[in-house]
Amino acid sequence: QVQLVESGGGLVQPGGSLRLSCKASGFAFSDYGISWYRQGPGQERELIAHIGTAGDATSYDGSVQGRCTISRDNAQNTGYLQLDSLNAEDTAVYYCKIVIFQDSRWIDYWGQGTQVTVSS
């Protein structure tokens, strides 16, 4: 079955960096784009980055533009999100999502999320 497992979150000081991972299994990883979302305390879940199947097409939300790099390793069935110059507003649970065409419809699959806390 389709499974996405995020890792790499944790407590980091302002100005620090983290690299989040999204390990995928149960489907043809290289056939689908990957999206990263985050949900801060009391906030809606928001899309922050997306990468296409080959890794050459990326897009970012303005809130992370210039501080965030999305990438993927299709040989390892893993997506990555590099977060730099972190600040308190980046504190959130970070999720990866893949939309897969199954049973004649598009289905969203989410990981369980990984907590990022930015604090001194």
MMTF fields as JSON, N, C-alpha, C and O atoms, coordinates in Angstrom:
{
  "mmtfVersion": "1.0.0",
  "mmtfProducer": "UNKNOWN",
  "numBonds": 479,
  "numAtoms": 480,
  "numGroups": 120,
  "numChains": 1,
  "numModels": 1,
  "chainsPerModel": [1],
  "groupsPerChain": [120],
  "chainIdList": ["A"],
  "bondAtomList": [4, 2, 8, 6, 12, 10, 16, 14, 20, 18, 24, 22, 28, 26, 32, 30, 36, 34, 40, 38, 44, 42, 48, 46, 52, 50, 56, 54, 60, 58, 64, 62, 68, 66, 72, 70, 76, 74, 80, 78, 84, 82, 88, 86, 92, 90, 96, 94, 100, 98, 104, 102, 108, 106, 112, 110, 116, 114, 120, 118, 124, 122, 128, 126, 132, 130, 136, 134, 140, 138, 144, 142, 148, 146, 152, 150, 156, 154, 160, 158, 164, 162, 168, 166, 172, 170, 176, 174, 180, 178, 184, 182, 188, 186, 192, 190, 196, 194, 200, 198, 204, 202, 208, 206, 212, 210, 216, 214, 220, 218, 224, 222, 228, 226, 232, 230, 236, 234, 240, 238, 244, 242, 248, 246, 252, 250, 256, 254, 260, 258, 264, 262, 268, 266, 272, 270, 276, 274, 280, 278, 284, 282, 288, 286, 292, 290, 296, 294, 300, 298, 304, 302, 308, 306, 312, 310, 316, 314, 320, 318, 324, 322, 328, 326, 332, 330, 336, 334, 340, 338, 344, 342, 348, 346, 352, 350, 356, 354, 360, 358, 364, 362, 368, 366, 372, 370, 376, 374, 380, 378, 384, 382, 388, 386, 392, 390, 396, 394, 400, 398, 404, 402, 408, 406, 412, 410, 416, 414, 420, 418, 424, 422, 428, 426, 432, 430, 436, 434, 440, 438, 444, 442, 448, 446, 452, 450, 456, 454, 460, 458, 464, 462, 468, 466, 472, 470, 476, 474],
  "bondOrderList": [1, 1, 1, 1, 1, 1, 1, 1, 1, 1, 1, 1, 1, 1, 1, 1, 1, 1, 1, 1, 1, 1, 1, 1, 1, 1, 1, 1, 1, 1, 1, 1, 1, 1, 1, 1, 1, 1, 1, 1, 1, 1, 1, 1, 1, 1, 1, 1, 1, 1, 1, 1, 1, 1, 1, 1, 1, 1, 1, 1, 1, 1, 1, 1, 1, 1, 1, 1, 1, 1, 1, 1, 1, 1, 1, 1, 1, 1, 1, 1, 1, 1, 1, 1, 1, 1, 1, 1, 1, 1, 1, 1, 1, 1, 1, 1, 1, 1, 1, 1, 1, 1, 1, 1, 1, 1, 1, 1, 1, 1, 1, 1, 1, 1, 1, 1, 1, 1, 1],
  "groupList": [{"groupName": "GLN", "atomNameList": ["N", "CA", "C", "O"], "elementList": ["N", "C", "C", "O"], "formalChargeList": [0, 0, 0, 0], "bondAtomList": [1, 0, 2, 1, 3, 2], "bondOrderList": [1, 1, 2], "singleLetterCode": "Q", "chemCompType": "L-PEPTIDE LINKING"}, {"groupName": "VAL", "atomNameList": ["N", "CA", "C", "O"], "elementList": ["N", "C", "C", "O"], "formalChargeList": [0, 0, 0, 0], "bondAtomList": [1, 0, 2, 1, 3, 2], "bondOrderList": [1, 1, 2], "singleLetterCode": "V", "chemCompType": "L-PEPTIDE LINKING"}, {"groupName": "LEU", "atomNameList": ["N", "CA", "C", "O"], "elementList": ["N", "C", "C", "O"], "formalChargeList": [0, 0, 0, 0], "bondAtomList": [1, 0, 2, 1, 3, 2], "bondOrderList": [1, 1, 2], "singleLetterCode": "L", "chemCompType": "L-PEPTIDE LINKING"}, {"groupName": "GLU", "atomNameList": ["N", "CA", "C", "O"], "elementList": ["N", "C", "C", "O"], "formalChargeList": [0, 0, 0, 0], "bondAtomList": [1, 0, 2, 1, 3, 2], "bondOrderList": [1, 1, 2], "singleLetterCode": "E", "chemCompType": "L-PEPTIDE LINKING"}, {"groupName": "SER", "atomNameList": ["N", "CA", "C", "O"], "elementList": ["N", "C", "C", "O"], "formalChargeList": [0, 0, 0, 0], "bondAtomList": [1, 0, 2, 1, 3, 2], "bondOrderList": [1, 1, 2], "singleLetterCode": "S", "chemCompType": "L-PEPTIDE LINKING"}, {"groupName": "GLY", "atomNameList": ["N", "CA", "C", "O"], "elementList": ["N", "C", "C", "O"], "formalChargeList": [0, 0, 0, 0], "bondAtomList": [1, 0, 2, 1, 3, 2], "bondOrderList": [1, 1, 2], "singleLetterCode": "G", "chemCompType": "PEPTIDE LINKING"}, {"groupName": "PRO", "atomNameList": ["N", "CA", "C", "O"], "elementList": ["N", "C", "C", "O"], "formalChargeList": [0, 0, 0, 0], "bondAtomList": [1, 0, 2, 1, 3, 2], "bondOrderList": [1, 1, 2], "singleLetterCode": "P", "chemCompType": "L-PEPTIDE LINKING"}, {"groupName": "ARG", "atomNameList": ["N", "CA", "C", "O"], "elementList": ["N", "C", "C", "O"], "formalChargeList": [0, 0, 0, 0], "bondAtomList": [1, 0, 2, 1, 3, 2], "bondOrderList": [1, 1, 2], "singleLetterCode": "R", "chemCompType": "L-PEPTIDE LINKING"}, {"groupName": "CYS", "atomNameList": ["N", "CA", "C", "O"], "elementList": ["N", "C", "C", "O"], "formalChargeList": [0, 0, 0, 0], "bondAtomList": [1, 0, 2, 1, 3, 2], "bondOrderList": [1, 1, 2], "singleLetterCode": "C", "chemCompType": "L-PEPTIDE LINKING"}, {"groupName": "LYS", "atomNameList": ["N", "CA", "C", "O"], "elementList": ["N", "C", "C", "O"], "formalChargeList": [0, 0, 0, 0], "bondAtomList": [1, 0, 2, 1, 3, 2], "bondOrderList": [1, 1, 2], "singleLetterCode": "K", "chemCompType": "L-PEPTIDE LINKING"}, {"groupName": "ALA", "atomNameList": ["N", "CA", "C", "O"], "elementList": ["N", "C", "C", "O"], "formalChargeList": [0, 0, 0, 0], "bondAtomList": [1, 0, 2, 1, 3, 2], "bondOrderList": [1, 1, 2], "singleLetterCode": "A", "chemCompType": "L-PEPTIDE LINKING"}, {"groupName": "PHE", "atomNameList": ["N", "CA", "C", "O"], "elementList": ["N", "C", "C", "O"], "formalChargeList": [0, 0, 0, 0], "bondAtomList": [1, 0, 2, 1, 3, 2], "bondOrderList": [1, 1, 2], "singleLetterCode": "F", "chemCompType": "L-PEPTIDE LINKING"}, {"groupName": "ASP", "atomNameList": ["N", "CA", "C", "O"], "elementList": ["N", "C", "C", "O"], "formalChargeList": [0, 0, 0, 0], "bondAtomList": [1, 0, 2, 1, 3, 2], "bondOrderList": [1, 1, 2], "singleLetterCode": "D", "chemCompType": "L-PEPTIDE LINKING"}, {"groupName": "TYR", "atomNameList": ["N", "CA", "C", "O"], "elementList": ["N", "C", "C", "O"], "formalChargeList": [0, 0, 0, 0], "bondAtomList": [1, 0, 2, 1, 3, 2], "bondOrderList": [1, 1, 2], "singleLetterCode": "Y", "chemCompType": "L-PEPTIDE LINKING"}, {"groupName": "ILE", "atomNameList": ["N", "CA", "C", "O"], "elementList": ["N", "C", "C", "O"], "formalChargeList": [0, 0, 0, 0], "bondAtomList": [1, 0, 2, 1, 3, 2], "bondOrderList": [1, 1, 2], "singleLetterCode": "I", "chemCompType": "L-PEPTIDE LINKING"}, {"groupName": "TRP", "atomNameList": ["N", "CA", "C", "O"], "elementList": ["N", "C", "C", "O"], "formalChargeList": [0, 0, 0, 0], "bondAtomList": [1, 0, 2, 1, 3, 2], "bondOrderList": [1, 1, 2], "singleLetterCode": "W", "chemCompType": "L-PEPTIDE LINKING"}, {"groupName": "HIS", "atomNameList": ["N", "CA", "C", "O"], "elementList": ["N", "C", "C", "O"], "formalChargeList": [0, 0, 0, 0], "bondAtomList": [1, 0, 2, 1, 3, 2], "bondOrderList": [1, 1, 2], "singleLetterCode": "H", "chemCompType": "L-PEPTIDE LINKING"}, {"groupName": "THR", "atomNameList": ["N", "CA", "C", "O"], "elementList": ["N", "C", "C", "O"], "formalChargeList": [0, 0, 0, 0], "bondAtomList": [1, 0, 2, 1, 3, 2], "bondOrderList": [1, 1, 2], "singleLetterCode": "T", "chemCompType": "L-PEPTIDE LINKING"}, {"groupName": "ASN", "atomNameList": ["N", "CA", "C", "O"], "elementList": ["N", "C", "C", "O"], "formalChargeList": [0, 0, 0, 0], "bondAtomList": [1, 0, 2, 1, 3, 2], "bondOrderList": [1, 1, 2], "singleLetterCode": "N", "chemCompType": "L-PEPTIDE LINKING"}],
  "groupTypeList": [0, 1, 0, 2, 1, 3, 4, 5, 5, 5, 2, 1, 0, 6, 5, 5, 4, 2, 7, 2, 4, 8, 9, 10, 4, 5, 11, 10, 11, 4, 12, 13, 5, 14, 4, 15, 13, 7, 0, 5, 6, 5, 0, 3, 7, 3, 2, 14, 10, 16, 14, 5, 17, 10, 5, 12, 10, 17, 4, 13, 12, 5, 4, 1, 0, 5, 7, 8, 17, 14, 4, 7, 12, 18, 10, 0, 18, 17, 5, 13, 2, 0, 2, 12, 4, 2, 18, 10, 3, 12, 17, 10, 1, 13, 13, 8, 9, 14, 1, 14, 11, 0, 12, 4, 7, 15, 14, 12, 13, 15, 5, 0, 5, 17, 0, 1, 17, 1, 4, 4],
  "groupIdList": [1, 2, 3, 4, 5, 6, 7, 8, 9, 10, 11, 12, 13, 14, 15, 16, 17, 18, 19, 20, 21, 22, 23, 24, 25, 26, 27, 28, 29, 30, 31, 32, 33, 34, 35, 36, 37, 38, 39, 40, 41, 42, 43, 44, 45, 46, 47, 48, 49, 50, 51, 52, 53, 54, 55, 56, 57, 58, 59, 60, 61, 62, 63, 64, 65, 66, 67, 68, 69, 70, 71, 72, 73, 74, 75, 76, 77, 78, 79, 80, 81, 82, 83, 84, 85, 86, 87, 88, 89, 90, 91, 92, 93, 94, 95, 96, 97, 98, 99, 100, 101, 102, 103, 104, 105, 106, 107, 108, 109, 110, 111, 112, 113, 114, 115, 116, 117, 118, 119, 120],
  "secStructList": [7, 7, 3, 3, 3, 3, 3, 7, 7, 3, 3, 3, 7, 6, 6, 7, 7, 3, 3, 3, 3, 3, 3, 3, 3, 1, 1, 7, 4, 4, 4, 1, 7, 3, 3, 3, 3, 3, 3, 7, 6, 6, 1, 7, 7, 3, 3, 3, 3, 3, 3, 7, 6, 6, 1, 7, 7, 3, 3, 3, 7, 6, 6, 6, 6, 6, 6, 3, 3, 3, 3, 3, 3, 6, 6, 6, 6, 3, 3, 3, 3, 3, 3, 7, 1, 7, 7, 4, 4, 4, 7, 3, 3, 3, 3, 3, 3, 3, 3, 3, 3, 3, 6, 6, 3, 3, 3, 3, 3, 3, 7, 7, 7, 3, 3, 3, 3, 3, 7, 7],
  "xCoordList": [0.83, 0.0, 0.877, 2.055, 0.274, 1.005, 1.357, 0.514, 2.609, 3.041, 4.048, 4.947, 3.883, 4.806, 5.227, 4.384, 6.521, 7.023, 7.996, 9.066, 7.603, 8.474, 9.421, 9.117, 10.555, 11.507, 12.377, 12.349, 13.151, 14.1, 13.71, 14.503, 12.505, 12.098, 12.797, 13.533, 12.543, 13.135, 13.132, 12.473, 13.874, 14.017, 15.272, 16.357, 15.121, 16.255, 16.208, 15.13, 17.367, 17.425, 17.133, 17.354, 16.64, 16.428, 17.703, 18.804, 17.523, 18.655, 19.233, 20.094, 18.769, 19.271, 18.634, 17.83, 19.023, 18.57, 18.135, 18.572, 17.27, 16.863, 16.657, 16.347, 16.834, 16.515, 15.493, 15.765, 14.319, 13.249, 13.267, 13.625, 12.876, 12.81, 11.403, 10.657, 11.059, 9.765, 10.058, 10.282, 10.052, 10.347, 9.048, 8.098, 9.011, 7.79, 7.923, 9.021, 6.788, 6.758, 5.359, 4.385, 5.281, 3.983, 3.444, 2.306, 4.232, 3.783, 5.014, 6.134, 4.786, 5.876, 6.257, 5.744, 7.15, 7.508, 7.879, 7.461, 8.64, 9.152, 8.078, 8.338, 6.884, 5.797, 4.981, 4.092, 5.27, 4.402, 5.196, 6.298, 4.603, 5.183, 4.978, 4.14, 5.758, 5.677, 5.376, 5.947, 4.486, 4.196, 4.54, 4.382, 5.011, 5.215, 4.257, 4.1, 3.63, 2.724, 3.217, 4.057, 2.679, 2.922, 1.671, 0.848, 1.56, 0.429, 0.943, 1.369, 0.897, 1.328, 0.231, -0.914, 0.56, -0.424, -1.628, -1.464, -2.803, -4.018, -4.202, -5.04, -3.415, -3.483, -3.954, -3.962, -4.347, -4.707, -3.435, -2.353, -3.598, -2.476, -2.247, -3.196, -0.994, -0.687, 0.385, 1.308, 0.233, 1.211, 2.416, 2.262, 3.613, 4.803, 5.769, 6.571, 5.708, 6.644, 6.141, 5.406, 6.559, 6.19, 7.34, 8.058, 7.512, 8.53, 7.94, 7.158, 8.319, 7.83, 8.529, 9.399, 8.139, 8.597, 10.108, 10.735, 10.68, 12.11, 12.96, 14.188, 12.33, 13.057, 13.503, 14.171, 13.146, 13.61, 12.581, 12.869, 11.403, 10.357, 9.972, 9.433, 10.26, 9.955, 9.189, 9.287, 8.44, 7.731, 7.65, 7.648, 7.585, 7.599, 6.586, 6.307, 6.052, 5.237, 6.141, 7.308, 5.595, 6.383, 6.94, 7.965, 6.278, 6.713, 8.036, 8.716, 8.405, 9.649, 10.597, 11.726, 10.149, 10.98, 12.336, 12.416, 13.396, 14.741, 15.352, 16.556, 14.531, 15.021, 14.794, 15.133, 14.231, 13.767, 14.167, 14.078, 14.61, 14.941, 14.296, 14.54, 13.467, 12.83, 13.617, 14.088, 13.757, 14.492, 13.953, 13.094, 14.473, 14.045, 15.14, 15.972, 15.126, 16.033, 15.154, 14.727, 14.889, 13.974, 14.556, 13.805, 15.863, 16.472, 16.236, 16.192, 16.087, 15.868, 14.409, 14.076, 13.537, 12.104, 11.913, 11.09, 12.684, 12.67, 12.626, 13.312, 11.807, 11.768, 12.375, 12.396, 12.876, 13.55, 13.057, 12.621, 13.143, 12.862, 13.924, 13.953, 14.791, 15.832, 15.29, 14.838, 15.331, 14.838, 16.002, 16.691, 16.222, 17.322, 16.794, 15.649, 17.642, 17.292, 15.935, 15.072, 15.775, 14.482, 14.174, 15.064, 12.895, 12.432, 11.202, 10.692, 10.738, 9.646, 8.393, 7.631, 8.183, 6.998, 7.049, 6.045, 8.193, 8.324, 7.956, 7.934, 7.666, 7.249, 5.931, 4.933, 5.934, 4.757, 5.02, 6.142, 3.96, 4.105, 4.195, 3.363, 5.21, 5.461, 5.039, 5.365, 4.306, 3.772, 4.193, 4.313, 4.414, 4.533, 3.243, 2.556, 2.949, 1.728, 2.0, 2.744, 1.383, 1.437, 0.022, -0.751, -0.315, -1.636, -1.466, -0.738, -2.147, -1.975, -3.29, -4.36, -3.191, -4.383, -4.612, -3.826, -5.695, -6.038, -7.541, -8.319, -7.941, -9.38, -10.139, -11.231, -9.554, -10.184, -10.382, -11.249, -9.605, -9.718, -8.399, -7.543, -8.241, -7.042, -7.265, -8.292, -6.28, -6.37, -5.167, -4.026, -5.433, -4.358, -3.812, -4.565, -2.495, -1.84, -0.918, -0.13, -1.037, -0.255, 0.638, 0.296, 1.759, 2.541, 1.974, 0.98, 2.619, 2.125, 2.581, 2.082, 3.513, 4.013, 5.234, 5.442, 6.035, 7.192, 7.214, 7.077, 7.385, 7.304, 8.611, 9.689, 8.5, 9.633, 9.319, 8.297, 10.187, 10.024, 11.25, 12.378, 11.008, 12.105, 12.035, 11.088, 13.022, 13.01, 14.42, 15.239, 14.683, 15.974, 15.879, 16.87],
  "yCoordList": [-1.176, 0.0, 1.243, 1.199, 2.346, 3.603, 4.058, 4.065, 4.433, 4.914, 6.032, 5.947, 7.089, 8.207, 8.412, 8.494, 8.494, 8.652, 9.82, 9.774, 10.87, 12.025, 11.839, 11.122, 12.492, 12.511, 13.75, 14.443, 14.015, 15.113, 16.344, 17.279, 16.367, 17.517, 17.541, 16.624, 18.617, 18.741, 20.169, 21.039, 20.398, 21.727, 22.389, 21.808, 23.574, 24.282, 25.74, 26.298, 26.351, 27.758, 28.654, 28.263, 29.851, 30.804, 30.976, 31.083, 30.997, 31.091, 29.753, 29.685, 28.703, 27.37, 26.742, 27.359, 25.487, 24.759, 23.349, 22.778, 22.814, 21.422, 20.865, 21.599, 19.557, 18.865, 17.787, 16.838, 17.958, 17.001, 15.978, 16.292, 14.745, 13.674, 13.105, 13.132, 12.596, 11.941, 10.642, 10.639, 9.551, 8.245, 7.616, 7.48, 7.23, 6.71, 5.233, 4.729, 4.547, 3.142, 2.789, 3.473, 1.696, 1.181, 1.715, 1.415, 2.503, 3.032, 3.463, 3.468, 3.823, 4.234, 5.686, 6.619, 5.849, 7.173, 8.167, 9.324, 7.741, 8.668, 9.179, 10.076, 8.619, 9.033, 10.203, 10.706, 10.637, 11.625, 12.768, 12.582, 13.957, 15.084, 14.969, 14.201, 15.748, 15.749, 17.162, 18.13, 17.269, 18.561, 18.495, 17.464, 19.62, 19.769, 20.832, 21.901, 20.51, 21.41, 21.605, 20.853, 22.627, 22.777, 23.33, 24.004, 23.019, 23.509, 24.001, 23.219, 25.321, 25.921, 25.859, 25.546, 26.151, 26.104, 27.007, 28.206, 26.445, 27.209, 27.71, 28.574, 27.164, 27.638, 26.543, 25.359, 26.978, 26.038, 25.398, 25.983, 24.206, 23.573, 24.323, 24.606, 24.643, 25.433, 24.76, 24.129, 24.915, 24.387, 25.314, 26.526, 24.759, 25.604, 25.281, 26.133, 24.072, 23.744, 22.547, 21.703, 22.495, 21.374, 21.082, 21.99, 19.813, 19.421, 18.427, 17.558, 18.557, 17.666, 16.319, 16.066, 15.458, 14.081, 13.936, 13.09, 14.741, 14.626, 15.519, 15.452, 16.339, 17.207, 18.519, 19.302, 18.78, 20.006, 21.123, 22.236, 20.847, 21.871, 22.009, 21.084, 23.183, 23.421, 24.723, 25.618, 24.824, 26.055, 26.195, 25.205, 27.449, 27.737, 28.819, 29.715, 28.71, 29.786, 30.946, 30.751, 32.136, 33.311, 33.299, 33.925, 32.593, 32.585, 31.845, 32.05, 30.984, 30.213, 30.448, 29.958, 31.194, 31.467, 32.009, 32.946, 31.426, 31.877, 31.247, 31.364, 30.581, 29.917, 28.416, 27.706, 27.945, 26.566, 25.957, 26.613, 24.698, 23.988, 22.619, 21.822, 22.354, 21.041, 20.215, 20.737, 18.93, 18.055, 16.641, 16.368, 15.741, 14.354, 13.455, 13.863, 12.22, 11.182, 10.01, 9.227, 9.896, 8.845, 7.446, 6.483, 7.328, 6.017, 5.553, 4.354, 6.513, 6.207, 6.36, 6.173, 6.7, 6.905, 7.891, 7.678, 8.96, 9.907, 11.346, 11.711, 12.135, 13.566, 14.297, 13.793, 15.511, 16.276, 17.727, 18.265, 18.328, 19.752, 20.348, 20.07, 21.163, 21.855, 23.199, 23.999, 23.448, 24.693, 25.435, 24.894, 26.669, 27.485, 28.783, 29.17, 29.442, 30.734, 30.658, 31.517, 29.614, 29.375, 30.437, 30.949, 30.75, 31.673, 31.091, 30.044, 31.777, 31.239, 30.967, 30.05, 31.762, 31.576, 30.283, 29.877, 29.643, 28.368, 27.184, 26.047, 27.437, 26.363, 25.772, 26.481, 24.483, 23.829, 22.329, 21.855, 21.613, 20.223, 20.239, 20.836, 19.578, 19.545, 18.187, 17.138, 18.233, 17.032, 16.966, 17.994, 15.763, 15.585, 14.939, 14.211, 15.229, 14.72, 14.318, 14.981, 13.224, 12.778, 12.464, 11.872, 12.852, 12.584, 11.504, 11.68, 10.399, 9.227, 8.898, 8.98, 8.523, 8.124, 6.64, 5.804, 6.319, 4.936, 4.756, 5.65, 3.59, 3.278, 4.395, 4.774, 4.922, 5.94, 7.275, 8.055, 7.547, 8.843, 9.219, 8.367, 10.514, 11.02, 10.956, 11.4, 10.395, 10.212, 10.884, 10.695, 11.658, 12.297, 11.341, 10.725, 11.237, 10.474, 11.403, 12.154, 11.331, 12.183, 11.339, 10.209, 11.891, 11.307, 11.7, 12.421, 11.218, 11.469, 12.818, 13.287, 13.43, 14.742, 14.657, 13.673, 15.709, 15.817, 17.224, 18.207, 17.32, 18.593, 19.358, 18.817, 20.622, 21.542, 22.656, 23.333, 22.836, 23.886, 24.781, 24.325, 26.065, 27.029, 27.883, 28.645, 27.746, 28.446, 28.52, 27.623, 29.608, 29.734, 29.225, 29.25],
  "zCoordList": [0.0, 0.0, 0.0, 0.356, -0.407, -0.469, 0.949, 1.846, 1.122, 2.424, 2.24, 1.404, 3.037, 3.066, 4.512, 5.405, 4.741, 6.101, 6.131, 5.524, 6.851, 6.999, 8.188, 9.142, 8.103, 9.208, 9.076, 8.059, 10.123, 10.064, 10.844, 10.956, 11.387, 12.172, 13.525, 13.889, 14.252, 15.57, 16.066, 15.497, 17.13, 17.708, 17.141, 17.175, 16.634, 16.036, 16.474, 16.678, 16.616, 17.001, 15.821, 14.675, 16.082, 14.984, 14.165, 14.706, 12.863, 11.959, 11.549, 10.671, 12.171, 11.883, 10.652, 9.954, 10.409, 9.228, 9.596, 10.595, 8.764, 8.886, 7.487, 6.549, 7.363, 6.119, 6.438, 7.173, 5.869, 6.063, 4.939, 3.803, 5.268, 4.282, 4.218, 5.197, 3.059, 2.831, 2.083, 0.873, 2.827, 2.231, 1.76, 2.531, 0.483, -0.125, -0.443, -0.681, -0.441, -0.829, -1.299, -0.984, -2.067, -2.475, -3.781, -4.143, -4.502, -5.79, -6.592, -6.081, -7.846, -8.737, -8.443, -9.062, -7.503, -6.979, -8.072, -8.023, -9.035, -10.051, -11.007, -11.808, -10.93, -11.827, -11.283, -11.969, -10.068, -9.419, -8.803, -8.287, -8.874, -8.171, -6.67, -6.198, -5.929, -4.467, -3.998, -4.5, -3.041, -2.423, -0.938, -0.283, -0.436, 1.006, 1.526, 0.936, 2.632, 3.316, 4.747, 5.24, 5.396, 6.819, 7.486, 6.866, 8.767, 9.552, 10.885, 11.735, 11.055, 12.304, 13.352, 13.029, 14.593, 15.684, 15.386, 15.156, 15.389, 15.159, 13.738, 13.479, 12.819, 11.432, 10.484, 10.82, 9.291, 8.244, 7.664, 7.698, 7.142, 6.443, 5.133, 4.401, 4.84, 3.654, 2.81, 3.323, 1.507, 0.549, 0.521, 0.37, 0.665, 0.641, -0.492, -0.874, -1.034, -2.104, -2.889, -2.375, -4.162, -5.024, -5.968, -6.387, -6.302, -7.258, -8.23, -7.847, -9.498, -10.52, -10.504, -9.671, -11.433, -11.415, -11.601, -10.962, -12.456, -12.739, -11.851, -11.898, -11.057, -10.143, -10.726, -10.05, -11.978, -12.62, -12.598, -13.038, -12.1, -12.005, -10.539, -9.932, -9.983, -8.579, -8.418, -9.257, -7.358, -7.041, -5.524, -4.792, -5.068, -3.631, -3.292, -4.089, -2.1, -1.583, -1.187, -0.848, -1.233, -0.9, 0.505, 0.776, 1.397, 2.805, 3.004, 4.01, 2.046, 2.176, 1.007, 1.016, 0.004, -1.17, -0.751, 0.044, -1.279, -0.967, 0.27, 0.499, 1.068, 2.294, 2.258, 3.204, 1.185, 1.133, -0.205, -1.243, -0.178, -1.403, -1.372, -0.466, -2.376, -2.503, -3.505, -4.516, -3.228, -4.131, -3.992, -3.153, -4.833, -4.773, -5.295, -6.106, -4.814, -5.286, -5.682, -4.834, -6.97, -7.429, -7.214, -7.057, -7.205, -6.964, -5.525, -5.251, -4.614, -3.205, -2.784, -1.613, -3.741, -3.448, -2.295, -1.405, -2.332, -1.223, -1.736, -2.69, -1.081, -1.334, -0.156, 0.966, -0.432, 0.609, 0.616, -0.401, 1.789, 1.921, 2.832, 4.031, 2.259, 3.012, 3.465, 2.646, 4.755, 5.325, 5.961, 6.826, 5.535, 6.048, 6.648, 6.417, 7.415, 8.039, 8.724, 8.542, 9.507, 10.148, 11.194, 11.874, 11.301, 12.331, 13.016, 12.618, 14.04, 14.851, 14.024, 14.329, 12.982, 12.132, 11.327, 10.743, 11.292, 10.595, 11.476, 11.006, 12.745, 13.642, 13.16, 13.033, 12.897, 12.311, 12.206, 12.385, 11.913, 11.478, 9.958, 9.276, 9.449, 8.013, 7.449, 8.003, 6.333, 5.705, 4.24, 3.574, 3.748, 2.31, 1.802, 2.519, 0.559, -0.061, -1.501, -2.224, -1.893, -3.28, -3.717, -2.963, -4.915, -5.478, -6.547, -7.524, -6.339, -7.204, -7.891, -7.288, -9.171, -9.917, -9.687, -10.133, -8.987, -8.677, -8.814, -8.48, -9.311, -9.4, -10.103, -9.68, -11.182, -12.022, -11.314, -11.708, -10.291, -9.616, -8.979, -8.741, -8.702, -8.038, -6.53, -6.015, -5.839, -4.391, -3.724, -4.146, -2.694, -1.928, -0.868, -0.114, -0.832, 0.22, 1.001, 0.427, 2.326, 3.216, 4.125, 4.477, 4.491, 5.548, 6.904, 6.993, 7.955, 9.306, 9.839, 10.861, 9.159, 9.565, 10.462, 11.172, 10.412, 11.3, 11.888, 11.16, 13.19, 13.896, 13.772, 14.019, 13.386, 13.388, 14.385, 14.27, 15.342, 16.336, 16.312, 16.502, 16.075, 16.022, 17.291, 17.491, 18.117, 19.391, 19.958, 19.757, 20.667, 21.34, 22.777, 23.507]
}
